[in-house]
mmCIF file of C-alpha atoms in Angstrom:
data_model
loop_
_atom_site.group_PDB
_atom_site.id
_atom_site.type_symbol
_atom_site.label_atom_id
_atom_site.label_comp_id
_atom_site.label_asym_id
_atom_site.label_seq_id
_atom_site.Cartn_x
_atom_site.Cartn_y
_atom_site.Cartn_z
ATOM 1 C CA MET A 263 71.946 38.107 31.833
ATOM 2 C CA LEU A 264 70.396 41.431 32.512
ATOM 3 C CA LEU A 265 69.066 41.945 29.512
ATOM 4 C CA ARG A 266 67.142 38.234 29.479
ATOM 5 C CA ARG A 267 65.448 39.198 32.832
ATOM 6 C CA PRO A 268 62.580 41.243 31.238
ATOM 7 C CA VAL A 269 61.867 38.660 28.541
ATOM 8 C CA ILE A 270 62.055 35.642 31.168
ATOM 9 C CA ILE A 271 59.640 37.542 33.496
ATOM 10 C CA ALA A 272 57.251 38.128 30.806
ATOM 11 C CA ALA A 273 57.161 34.533 29.957
ATOM 12 C CA MET A 274 56.493 33.321 33.081
ATOM 13 C CA LEU A 275 53.557 35.895 33.339
ATOM 14 C CA ALA A 276 52.202 34.488 29.733
ATOM 15 C CA PHE A 277 52.782 31.471 31.044
ATOM 16 C CA ALA A 278 50.445 31.994 34.497
ATOM 17 C CA GLY A 279 47.819 33.586 32.132
ATOM 18 C CA LEU A 280 47.189 29.682 30.937
ATOM 19 C CA ALA A 281 45.645 28.996 34.357
ATOM 20 C CA HIS A 282 43.036 31.950 33.695
ATOM 21 C CA ALA A 283 41.925 30.963 30.158
ATOM 22 C CA ASP A 284 39.141 28.983 29.791
ATOM 23 C CA ASP A 285 37.283 27.299 26.679
ATOM 24 C CA ASP A 286 34.626 29.789 26.345
ATOM 25 C CA GLU A 287 37.820 32.828 25.740
ATOM 26 C CA LEU A 288 39.369 34.322 23.020
ATOM 27 C CA THR A 289 42.888 34.436 24.353
ATOM 28 C CA ILE A 290 45.717 36.654 23.171
ATOM 29 C CA GLN A 291 48.789 35.533 24.819
ATOM 30 C CA GLY A 292 52.523 36.446 24.221
ATOM 31 C CA ILE A 293 55.069 39.159 23.956
ATOM 32 C CA GLY A 294 54.665 42.141 21.598
ATOM 33 C CA ILE A 295 51.534 41.337 19.546
ATOM 34 C CA SER A 296 49.560 43.855 17.788
ATOM 35 C CA ARG A 297 46.029 42.719 16.791
ATOM 36 C CA ASP A 298 42.162 43.943 16.289
ATOM 37 C CA VAL A 299 39.941 41.255 17.679
ATOM 38 C CA ASP A 300 36.108 41.054 17.153
ATOM 39 C CA CYS A 301 34.802 40.062 20.928
ATOM 40 C CA GLN A 302 31.526 38.750 19.234
ATOM 41 C CA GLY A 303 29.785 38.413 22.670
ATOM 42 C CA LYS A 304 32.935 36.211 24.068
ATOM 43 C CA ASN A 305 35.168 36.575 27.140
ATOM 44 C CA VAL A 306 38.660 38.360 25.862
ATOM 45 C CA GLY A 307 41.870 37.316 27.755
ATOM 46 C CA VAL A 308 45.199 39.507 27.054
ATOM 47 C CA TYR A 309 48.169 37.320 29.026
ATOM 48 C CA GLY A 310 51.823 38.220 28.802
ATOM 49 C CA ALA A 311 53.923 41.756 28.022
ATOM 50 C CA GLU A 312 53.840 44.193 25.785
ATOM 51 C CA ASN A 313 50.682 43.563 23.440
ATOM 52 C CA GLU A 314 48.715 45.976 21.428
ATOM 53 C CA ILE A 315 44.967 44.874 21.382
ATOM 54 C CA ALA A 316 42.249 46.760 19.974
ATOM 55 C CA LEU A 317 38.920 44.825 20.900
ATOM 56 C CA THR A 318 35.845 45.597 19.054
ATOM 57 C CA GLY A 319 32.248 45.078 19.493
ATOM 58 C CA GLN A 320 30.417 43.268 22.562
ATOM 59 C CA CYS A 321 32.810 41.609 24.824
ATOM 60 C CA GLY A 322 31.739 39.237 27.850
ATOM 61 C CA THR A 323 34.423 39.596 30.572
ATOM 62 C CA ILE A 324 37.671 41.289 29.548
ATOM 63 C CA THR A 325 40.679 40.093 31.602
ATOM 64 C CA VAL A 326 44.022 41.746 31.017
ATOM 65 C CA HIS A 327 46.862 40.170 33.048
ATOM 66 C CA GLY A 328 50.490 40.923 32.759
ATOM 67 C CA SER A 329 52.824 43.770 32.219
ATOM 68 C CA LYS A 330 52.811 46.897 29.805
ATOM 69 C CA HIS A 331 49.885 46.161 27.686
ATOM 70 C CA LYS A 332 47.825 48.534 25.746
ATOM 71 C CA VAL A 333 44.318 47.425 25.139
ATOM 72 C CA SER A 334 41.395 49.314 23.685
ATOM 73 C CA PHE A 335 37.789 48.369 23.972
ATOM 74 C CA GLU A 336 33.670 49.237 22.890
ATOM 75 C CA GLN A 337 32.125 47.247 25.203
ATOM 76 C CA GLY A 338 32.587 44.723 27.794
ATOM 77 C CA ARG A 339 30.312 43.172 30.843
ATOM 78 C CA THR A 340 33.391 43.293 33.185
ATOM 79 C CA LEU A 341 36.604 44.618 32.892
ATOM 80 C CA SER A 342 39.536 43.076 34.894
ATOM 81 C CA VAL A 343 43.144 44.246 35.072
ATOM 82 C CA SER A 344 46.050 42.936 36.700
ATOM 83 C CA GLY A 345 49.732 43.004 36.607
ATOM 84 C CA SER A 346 51.846 46.495 36.218
ATOM 85 C CA ASP A 347 51.932 49.570 33.698
ATOM 86 C CA ASN A 348 48.731 48.451 31.621
ATOM 87 C CA VAL A 349 47.089 50.814 29.885
ATOM 88 C CA VAL A 350 43.128 50.199 29.292
ATOM 89 C CA ASP A 351 41.248 53.017 27.495
ATOM 90 C CA GLY A 352 37.375 51.620 26.426
ATOM 91 C CA GLY A 353 33.952 52.278 25.942
ATOM 92 C CA ARG A 354 31.608 50.596 28.525
ATOM 93 C CA ALA A 355 31.841 48.243 31.367
ATOM 94 C CA LYS A 356 29.364 47.279 34.026
ATOM 95 C CA ASP A 357 32.137 46.114 36.519
ATOM 96 C CA VAL A 358 35.746 47.187 36.449
ATOM 97 C CA VAL A 359 38.518 45.797 38.927
ATOM 98 C CA VAL A 360 42.198 46.864 38.834
ATOM 99 C CA SER A 361 45.001 45.484 40.638
ATOM 100 C CA VAL A 362 48.929 45.084 41.547
ATOM 101 C CA ALA A 363 50.325 48.718 40.213
ATOM 102 C CA LYS A 364 50.639 51.391 37.593
ATOM 103 C CA ASN A 365 48.019 50.473 35.716
ATOM 104 C CA THR A 366 45.977 53.108 33.683
ATOM 105 C CA VAL A 367 42.256 52.754 33.391
ATOM 106 C CA THR A 368 39.772 54.957 31.522
ATOM 107 C CA THR A 369 36.374 53.932 30.907
ATOM 108 C CA THR A 370 32.594 54.561 31.342
ATOM 109 C CA LEU A 371 31.103 52.562 34.250
ATOM 110 C CA GLU A 372 27.474 51.520 33.185
ATOM 111 C CA ALA A 373 24.616 50.753 35.608
ATOM 112 C CA GLY A 374 22.144 47.947 34.780
ATOM 113 C CA GLU A 375 19.701 46.590 37.186
ATOM 114 C CA GLU A 376 22.545 46.727 39.776
ATOM 115 C CA PRO A 377 25.128 49.886 39.986
ATOM 116 C CA GLY A 378 27.887 49.923 38.205
ATOM 117 C CA LYS A 379 30.778 48.883 40.303
ATOM 118 C CA LEU A 380 34.865 49.861 40.429
ATOM 119 C CA LYS A 381 37.025 48.041 42.888
ATOM 120 C CA VAL A 382 41.079 48.863 43.088
ATOM 121 C CA THR A 383 43.657 47.466 45.049
ATOM 122 C CA GLY A 384 47.086 47.605 44.764
ATOM 123 C CA ALA A 385 49.470 50.675 44.475
ATOM 124 C CA ASN A 386 49.783 53.676 42.290
ATOM 125 C CA ASN A 387 46.898 52.772 39.880
ATOM 126 C CA LYS A 388 44.960 55.463 37.930
ATOM 127 C CA ILE A 389 41.470 55.155 36.986
ATOM 128 C CA THR A 390 39.383 57.717 35.180
ATOM 129 C CA LEU A 391 35.671 57.082 34.831
ATOM 130 C CA VAL A 392 32.366 58.454 33.782
ATOM 131 C CA LEU A 393 29.563 57.076 35.627
ATOM 132 C CA SER A 394 26.478 56.534 33.371
ATOM 133 C CA GLY A 395 24.265 55.736 36.599
ATOM 134 C CA PRO A 396 24.447 54.542 40.065
ATOM 135 C CA SER A 397 27.827 53.503 40.921
ATOM 136 C CA ARG A 398 29.518 52.043 43.653
ATOM 137 C CA LEU A 399 33.543 52.767 44.195
ATOM 138 C CA ASP A 400 35.460 50.769 46.332
ATOM 139 C CA VAL A 401 39.109 52.116 46.675
ATOM 140 C CA GLY A 402 41.888 50.664 48.963
ATOM 141 C CA GLY A 403 45.722 50.229 48.649
ATOM 142 C CA VAL A 404 48.046 52.775 48.649
ATOM 143 C CA GLU A 405 48.266 56.055 46.273
ATOM 144 C CA GLN A 406 45.326 55.151 44.084
ATOM 145 C CA LEU A 407 44.193 58.326 41.994
ATOM 146 C CA VAL A 408 40.533 57.784 41.029
ATOM 147 C CA GLU A 409 38.626 60.657 38.859
ATOM 148 C CA TRP A 410 35.051 60.688 37.850
ATOM 149 C CA SER A 411 32.622 62.437 36.240
ATOM 150 C CA THR A 412 28.755 62.067 35.656
ATOM 151 C CA ALA A 413 27.059 61.761 32.303
ATOM 152 C CA ASP A 414 23.581 63.575 32.182
ATOM 153 C CA GLY A 415 21.398 62.757 35.185
ATOM 154 C CA ALA A 416 23.649 60.009 36.977
ATOM 155 C CA PRO A 417 23.996 60.342 40.743
ATOM 156 C CA ASN A 418 27.130 60.999 42.322
ATOM 157 C CA PRO A 419 28.770 57.578 43.541
ATOM 158 C CA GLU A 420 28.827 55.554 46.880
ATOM 159 C CA VAL A 421 32.524 55.586 47.569
ATOM 160 C CA ARG A 422 34.250 53.087 50.199
ATOM 161 C CA SER A 423 37.880 53.695 50.686
ATOM 162 C CA SER A 424 40.544 51.945 52.908
ATOM 163 C CA GLY A 425 44.263 51.958 52.854
ATOM 164 C CA ALA A 426 46.416 55.064 52.685
ATOM 165 C CA LEU A 427 47.175 58.136 50.389
ATOM 166 C CA ASN A 428 44.616 57.645 48.074
ATOM 167 C CA SER A 429 42.643 60.214 45.769
ATOM 168 C CA ILE A 430 39.164 60.008 44.833
ATOM 169 C CA LYS A 431 37.869 62.628 43.285
ATOM 170 C CA ARG A 432 35.126 64.431 40.816
ATOM 171 C CA LYS A 433 37.130 65.290 37.499
ATOM 172 C CA LYS A 434 37.180 69.081 36.835
#
């Protein structure tokens, strides 16, 4: 019975992902899927558990929901990571949202007409950013680690923080 519990939990997370999928979204849903996906400018949703997905090209909104996913991407408008123990490594995104616990995200935060934005909630998430232009970092929750560096000519970010035991610092 104990061995079935992780599979049941992962299946429930995959089912919960159905509520988030829309008709305009390329949806990858399940457990243990390994796949390369060309975004073709569309939104992409990765739901379930333990999927390894490589997203290529320009993506719209990238949603990663569940646990223990490994996702890479080249470029997205928005990156949203929720659940636990997900690892997301990417190229560029204008808005990044990370929630729940123990997620690891590495990307370049890209500015457009508006500053690039990072919003982190939950606990024990680790985010590593390269800031390519004006940026705002909004960090809440507990024991978050946000490390950032700037690309040539990019200003230091505007930082807003709340919560407890959070670390927001320039990467050395």
